[in-house]
GROMACS .gro file of C-alpha atoms in nm:
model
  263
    1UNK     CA    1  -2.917  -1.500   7.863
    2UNK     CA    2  -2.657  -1.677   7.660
    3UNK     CA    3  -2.330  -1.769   7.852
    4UNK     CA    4  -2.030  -1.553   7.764
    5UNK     CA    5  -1.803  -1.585   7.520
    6UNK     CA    6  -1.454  -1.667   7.589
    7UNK     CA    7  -1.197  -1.518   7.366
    8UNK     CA    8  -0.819  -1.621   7.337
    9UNK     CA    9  -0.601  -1.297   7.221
   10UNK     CA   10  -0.165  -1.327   7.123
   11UNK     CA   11  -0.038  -1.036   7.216
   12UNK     CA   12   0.298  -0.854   7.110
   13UNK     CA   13   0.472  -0.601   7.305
   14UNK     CA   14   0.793  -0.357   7.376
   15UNK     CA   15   0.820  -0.380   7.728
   16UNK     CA   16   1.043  -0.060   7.750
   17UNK     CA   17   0.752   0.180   7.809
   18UNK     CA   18   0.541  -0.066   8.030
   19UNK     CA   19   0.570  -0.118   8.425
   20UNK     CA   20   0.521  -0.489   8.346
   21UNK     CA   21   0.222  -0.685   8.279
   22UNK     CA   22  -0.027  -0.676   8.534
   23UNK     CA   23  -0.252  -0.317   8.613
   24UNK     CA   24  -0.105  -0.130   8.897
   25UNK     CA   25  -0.292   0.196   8.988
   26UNK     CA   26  -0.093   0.546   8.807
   27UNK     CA   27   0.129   0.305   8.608
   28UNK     CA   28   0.087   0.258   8.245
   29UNK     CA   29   0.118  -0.138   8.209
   30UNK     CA   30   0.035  -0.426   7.911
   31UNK     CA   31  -0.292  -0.510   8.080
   32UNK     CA   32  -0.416  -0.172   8.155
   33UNK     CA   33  -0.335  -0.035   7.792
   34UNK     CA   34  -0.492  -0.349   7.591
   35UNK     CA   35  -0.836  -0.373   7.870
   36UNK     CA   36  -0.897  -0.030   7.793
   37UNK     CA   37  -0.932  -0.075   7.408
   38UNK     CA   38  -1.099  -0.417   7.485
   39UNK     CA   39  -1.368  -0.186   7.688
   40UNK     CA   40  -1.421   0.063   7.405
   41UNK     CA   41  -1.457  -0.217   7.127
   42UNK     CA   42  -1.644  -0.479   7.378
   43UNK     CA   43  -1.851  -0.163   7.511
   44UNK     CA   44  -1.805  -0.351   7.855
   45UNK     CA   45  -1.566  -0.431   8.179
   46UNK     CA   46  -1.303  -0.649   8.108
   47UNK     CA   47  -1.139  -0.879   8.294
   48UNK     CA   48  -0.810  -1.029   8.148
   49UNK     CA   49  -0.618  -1.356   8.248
   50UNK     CA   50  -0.283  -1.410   8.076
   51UNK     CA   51  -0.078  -1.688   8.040
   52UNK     CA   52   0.247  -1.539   8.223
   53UNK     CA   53   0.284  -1.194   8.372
   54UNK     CA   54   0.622  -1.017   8.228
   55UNK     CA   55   0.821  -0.806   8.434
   56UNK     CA   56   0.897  -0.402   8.364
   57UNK     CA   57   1.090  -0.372   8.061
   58UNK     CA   58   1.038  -0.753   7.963
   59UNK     CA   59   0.895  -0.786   7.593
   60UNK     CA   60   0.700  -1.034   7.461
   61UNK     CA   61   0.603  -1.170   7.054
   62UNK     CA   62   0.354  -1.491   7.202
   63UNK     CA   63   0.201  -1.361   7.512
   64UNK     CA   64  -0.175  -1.490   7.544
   65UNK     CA   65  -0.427  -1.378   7.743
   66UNK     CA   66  -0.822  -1.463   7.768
   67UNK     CA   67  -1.156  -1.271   7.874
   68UNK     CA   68  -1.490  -1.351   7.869
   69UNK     CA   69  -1.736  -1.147   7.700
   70UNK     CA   70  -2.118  -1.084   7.602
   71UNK     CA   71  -2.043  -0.886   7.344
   72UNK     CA   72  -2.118  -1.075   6.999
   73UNK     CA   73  -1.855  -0.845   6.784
   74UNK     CA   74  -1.621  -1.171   6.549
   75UNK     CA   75  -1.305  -1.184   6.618
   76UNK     CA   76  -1.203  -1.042   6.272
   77UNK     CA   77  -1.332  -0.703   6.422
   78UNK     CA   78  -1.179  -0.705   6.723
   79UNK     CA   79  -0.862  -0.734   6.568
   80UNK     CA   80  -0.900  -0.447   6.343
   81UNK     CA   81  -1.054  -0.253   6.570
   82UNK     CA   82  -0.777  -0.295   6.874
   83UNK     CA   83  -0.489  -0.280   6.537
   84UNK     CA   84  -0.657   0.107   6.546
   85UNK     CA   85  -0.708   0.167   6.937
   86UNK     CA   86  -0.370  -0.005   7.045
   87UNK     CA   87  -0.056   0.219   7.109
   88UNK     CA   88   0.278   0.148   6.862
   89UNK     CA   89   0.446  -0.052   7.155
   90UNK     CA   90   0.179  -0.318   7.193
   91UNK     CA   91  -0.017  -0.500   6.923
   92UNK     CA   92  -0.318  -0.816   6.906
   93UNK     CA   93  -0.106  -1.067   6.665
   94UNK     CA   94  -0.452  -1.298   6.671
   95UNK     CA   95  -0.784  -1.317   6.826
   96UNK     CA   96  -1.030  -1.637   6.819
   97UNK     CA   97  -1.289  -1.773   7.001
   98UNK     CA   98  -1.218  -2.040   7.266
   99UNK     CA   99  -1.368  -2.315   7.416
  100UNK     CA  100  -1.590  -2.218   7.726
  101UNK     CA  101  -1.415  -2.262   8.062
  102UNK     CA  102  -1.058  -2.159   7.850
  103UNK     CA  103  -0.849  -2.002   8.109
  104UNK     CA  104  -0.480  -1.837   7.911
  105UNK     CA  105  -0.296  -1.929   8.256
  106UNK     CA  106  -0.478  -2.213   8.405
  107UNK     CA  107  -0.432  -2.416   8.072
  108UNK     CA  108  -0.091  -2.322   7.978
  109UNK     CA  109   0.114  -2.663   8.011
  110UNK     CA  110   0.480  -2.446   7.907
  111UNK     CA  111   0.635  -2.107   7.870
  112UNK     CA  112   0.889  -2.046   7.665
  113UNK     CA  113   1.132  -1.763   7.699
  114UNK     CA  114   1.487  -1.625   7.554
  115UNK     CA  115   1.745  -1.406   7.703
  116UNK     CA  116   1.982  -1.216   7.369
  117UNK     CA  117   2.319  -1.128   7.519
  118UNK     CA  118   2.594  -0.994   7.306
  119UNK     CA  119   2.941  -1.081   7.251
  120UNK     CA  120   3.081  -0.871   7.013
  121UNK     CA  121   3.153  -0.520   6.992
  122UNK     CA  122   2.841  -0.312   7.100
  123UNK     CA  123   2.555  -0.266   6.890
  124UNK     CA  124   2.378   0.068   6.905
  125UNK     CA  125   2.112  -0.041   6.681
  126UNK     CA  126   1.999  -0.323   6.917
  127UNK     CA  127   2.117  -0.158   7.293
  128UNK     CA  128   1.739  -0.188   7.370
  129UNK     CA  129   1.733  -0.567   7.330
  130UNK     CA  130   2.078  -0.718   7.458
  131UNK     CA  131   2.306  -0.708   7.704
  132UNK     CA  132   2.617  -0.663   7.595
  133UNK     CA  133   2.891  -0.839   7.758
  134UNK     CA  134   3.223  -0.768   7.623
  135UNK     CA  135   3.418  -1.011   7.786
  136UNK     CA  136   3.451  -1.394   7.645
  137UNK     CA  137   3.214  -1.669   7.675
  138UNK     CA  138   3.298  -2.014   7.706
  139UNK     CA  139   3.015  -2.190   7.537
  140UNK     CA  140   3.070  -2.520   7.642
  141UNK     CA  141   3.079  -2.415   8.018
  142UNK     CA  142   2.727  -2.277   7.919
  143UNK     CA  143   2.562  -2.555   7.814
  144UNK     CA  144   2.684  -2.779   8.089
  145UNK     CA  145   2.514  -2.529   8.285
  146UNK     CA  146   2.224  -2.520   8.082
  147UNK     CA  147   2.178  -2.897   8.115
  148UNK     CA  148   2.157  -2.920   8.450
  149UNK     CA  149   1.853  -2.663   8.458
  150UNK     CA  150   1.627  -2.954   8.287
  151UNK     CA  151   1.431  -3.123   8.582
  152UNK     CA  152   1.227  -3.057   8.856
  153UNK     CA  153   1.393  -2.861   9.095
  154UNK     CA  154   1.386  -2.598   9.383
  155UNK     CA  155   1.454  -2.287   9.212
  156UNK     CA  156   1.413  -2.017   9.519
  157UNK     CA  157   1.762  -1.954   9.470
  158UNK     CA  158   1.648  -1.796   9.144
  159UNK     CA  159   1.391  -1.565   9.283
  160UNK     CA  160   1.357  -1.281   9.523
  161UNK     CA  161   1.357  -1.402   9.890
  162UNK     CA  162   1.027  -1.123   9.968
  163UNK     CA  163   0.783  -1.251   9.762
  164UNK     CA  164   0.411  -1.377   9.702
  165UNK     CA  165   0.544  -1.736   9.589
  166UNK     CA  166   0.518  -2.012   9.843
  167UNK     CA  167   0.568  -2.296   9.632
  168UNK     CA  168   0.945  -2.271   9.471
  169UNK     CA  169   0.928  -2.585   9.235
  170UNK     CA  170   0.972  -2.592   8.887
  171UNK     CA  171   0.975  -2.814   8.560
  172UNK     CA  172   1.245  -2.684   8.342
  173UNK     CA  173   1.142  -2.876   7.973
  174UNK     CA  174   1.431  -2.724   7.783
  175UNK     CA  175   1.735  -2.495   7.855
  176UNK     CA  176   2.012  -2.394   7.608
  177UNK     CA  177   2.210  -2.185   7.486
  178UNK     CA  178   2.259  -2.140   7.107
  179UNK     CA  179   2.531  -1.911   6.867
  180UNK     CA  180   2.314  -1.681   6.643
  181UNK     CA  181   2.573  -1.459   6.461
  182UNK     CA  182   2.744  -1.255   6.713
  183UNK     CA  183   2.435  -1.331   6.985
  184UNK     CA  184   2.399  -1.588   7.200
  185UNK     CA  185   2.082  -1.636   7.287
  186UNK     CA  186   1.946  -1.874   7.594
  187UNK     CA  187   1.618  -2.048   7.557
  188UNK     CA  188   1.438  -2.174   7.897
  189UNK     CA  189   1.072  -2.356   7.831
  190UNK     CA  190   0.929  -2.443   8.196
  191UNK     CA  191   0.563  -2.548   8.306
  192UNK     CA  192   0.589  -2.193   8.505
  193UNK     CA  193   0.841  -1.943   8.646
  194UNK     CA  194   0.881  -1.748   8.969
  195UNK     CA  195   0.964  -1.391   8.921
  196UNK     CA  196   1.330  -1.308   8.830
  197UNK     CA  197   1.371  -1.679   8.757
  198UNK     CA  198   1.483  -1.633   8.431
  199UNK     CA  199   1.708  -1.346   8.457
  200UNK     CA  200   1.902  -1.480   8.773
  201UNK     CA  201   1.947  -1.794   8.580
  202UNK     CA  202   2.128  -1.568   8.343
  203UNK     CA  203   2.292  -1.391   8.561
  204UNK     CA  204   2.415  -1.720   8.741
  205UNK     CA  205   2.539  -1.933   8.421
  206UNK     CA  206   2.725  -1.591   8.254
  207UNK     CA  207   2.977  -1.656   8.575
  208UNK     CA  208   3.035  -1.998   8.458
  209UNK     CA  209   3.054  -1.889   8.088
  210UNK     CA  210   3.340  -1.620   8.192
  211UNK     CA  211   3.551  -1.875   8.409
  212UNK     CA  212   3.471  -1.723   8.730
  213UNK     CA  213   3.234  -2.041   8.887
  214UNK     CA  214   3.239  -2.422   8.750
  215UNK     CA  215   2.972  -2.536   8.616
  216UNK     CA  216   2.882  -2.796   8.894
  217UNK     CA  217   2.806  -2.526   9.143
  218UNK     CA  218   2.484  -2.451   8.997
  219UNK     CA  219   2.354  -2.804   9.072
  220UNK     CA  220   2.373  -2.740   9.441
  221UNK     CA  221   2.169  -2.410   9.393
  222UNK     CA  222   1.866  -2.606   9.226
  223UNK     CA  223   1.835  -2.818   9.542
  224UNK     CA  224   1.660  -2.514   9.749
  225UNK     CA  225   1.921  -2.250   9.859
  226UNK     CA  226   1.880  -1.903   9.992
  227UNK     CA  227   1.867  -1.630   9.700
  228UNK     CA  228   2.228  -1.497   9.788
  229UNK     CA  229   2.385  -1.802   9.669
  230UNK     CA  230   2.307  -1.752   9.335
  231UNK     CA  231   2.425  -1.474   9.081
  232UNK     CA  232   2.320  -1.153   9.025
  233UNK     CA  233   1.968  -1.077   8.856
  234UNK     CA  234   2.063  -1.025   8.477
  235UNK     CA  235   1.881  -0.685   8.297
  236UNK     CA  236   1.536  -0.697   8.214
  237UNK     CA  237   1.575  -0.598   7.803
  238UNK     CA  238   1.703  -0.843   7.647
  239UNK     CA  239   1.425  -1.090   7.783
  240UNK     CA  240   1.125  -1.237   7.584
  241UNK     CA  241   0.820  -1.429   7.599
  242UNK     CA  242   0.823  -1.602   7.310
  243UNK     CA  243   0.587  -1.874   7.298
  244UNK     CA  244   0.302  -2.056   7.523
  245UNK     CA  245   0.233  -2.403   7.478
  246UNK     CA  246  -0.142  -2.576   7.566
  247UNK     CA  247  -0.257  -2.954   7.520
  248UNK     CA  248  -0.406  -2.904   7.171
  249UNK     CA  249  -0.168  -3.049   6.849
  250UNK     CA  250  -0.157  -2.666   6.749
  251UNK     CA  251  -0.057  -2.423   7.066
  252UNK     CA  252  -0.404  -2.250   7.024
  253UNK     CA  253  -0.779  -2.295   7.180
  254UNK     CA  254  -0.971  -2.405   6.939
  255UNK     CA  255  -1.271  -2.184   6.720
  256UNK     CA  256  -1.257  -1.926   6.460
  257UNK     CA  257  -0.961  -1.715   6.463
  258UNK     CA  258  -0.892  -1.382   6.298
  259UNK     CA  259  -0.552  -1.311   6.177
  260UNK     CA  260  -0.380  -0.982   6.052
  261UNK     CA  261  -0.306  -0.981   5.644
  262UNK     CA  262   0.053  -1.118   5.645
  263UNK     CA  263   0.104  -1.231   5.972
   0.00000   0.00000   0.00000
């Protein structure tokens, strides 16, 4: 028999109606809903590895995931055919083949993320995706405290003391904050992230944005302290996986790819 097939999918998703990522039994989750249309199409089990495993309510626009299959449907057809099986709140952006051995987590060498919180008066329209904080911001405080994210450091400050992690360090590639009309938006890009990391990060630098910590005190709180140091965990909403980066010039496995008209 032929080896399997691997196949790299980019996934899109509203996280609002999901219980996260990864398949937990009576829970409708990303994994669950998009390896059930895989097993209609593929006519088979599937097992799915992704590149980083969102949190409930936690969207995403450049998730990736992988699976190996037998089945010898192209890509193009999987697309259309999971555009048809897949529910309004989660969508396959792209599907191509990969080179054997591709693993969407293994391989990843960044994630990138953003966190939309808004400064103005509320905005009805987008509730769903921001947090609104009414109060003022001082931007510069901000990006101090952005800067001194970048590095290697201890981050279990940043994520829940119970939990499966063991190993709490982390390469933080790129971390700022940046005005987009009456947003500001923070974007974090990290080899990996424990759970939470992001959104206590957030939580932590919008107390030295509104005056109430210097911007200094996060530096000791990157050098391995307890989770109560820290601020609180910031909502899950207005969080996004936007992006994973692998070794290759273009961010994708290589092999033929199938892309929706227009996308």
């Amino acid at each position: 028999m032929p080896a399997p097939r691997v196949l790299r999918l980019e996934l899109e998703y509203d996280g609002a109606g999901f219980a996260g990522w990864a398949a937990q039994p009576g829970l409708r989750t990303v994994e669950g809903v998009v390896r059930d249309a895989l097993g209609v199409l593929l006519r088979e089990p599937v097992g799915l590895v992704v590149a980083g495993r969102t949190d409930a309510g936690v969207h995403a626009r450049g998730q990736v995931a992988s699976l190996a299959t037998s089945s010898g449907l192209p890509p193009a057809r999987i697309l259309r055919g999971l555009a048809g099986l897949l529910p309004p709140d989660v969508a396959a952006r792209d599907v191509r083949e990969a080179p054997a051995g591709f693993d969407a987590r293994r391989d990843a060498v960044a994630r990138r993320y953003e966190y939309r919180v808004l400064t103005g008066p509320p905005s009805p329209l987008r509730r769903a995706l921001v947090l609104h904080h009414p109060a003022p911001l001082d931007t510069d405080a901000l990006d101090a405290a952005a800067a001194l994210v970048v590095g290697r450091h201890d981050f279990r400050a940043f994520t829940p003391t119970r939990t499966e992690h063991v190993f709490f360090h982390r390469t933080v590639t790129a971390c700022s904050w940046e005005r987009r009309g009456d947003e500001l938006v923070m974007t974090v890009e990290a080899d990996a992230f424990l759970r939470h990391m992001v959104r206590v990060l957030v939580g932590t630098m919008l107390l030295v944005g509104r005056g109430a910590w210097p911007a200094d005190r996060l530096a000791a709180l990157l050098e391995g302290a307890p989770r109560g140091a820290a601020g609180r965990t910031a909502p899950a909403h207005p969080l996004t996986l936007v992006g994973v980066r692998y070794p290759d010039d273009d961010g994708r496995a290589a092999g033929p790819a199938a892309t929706l008209p227009g996308t």
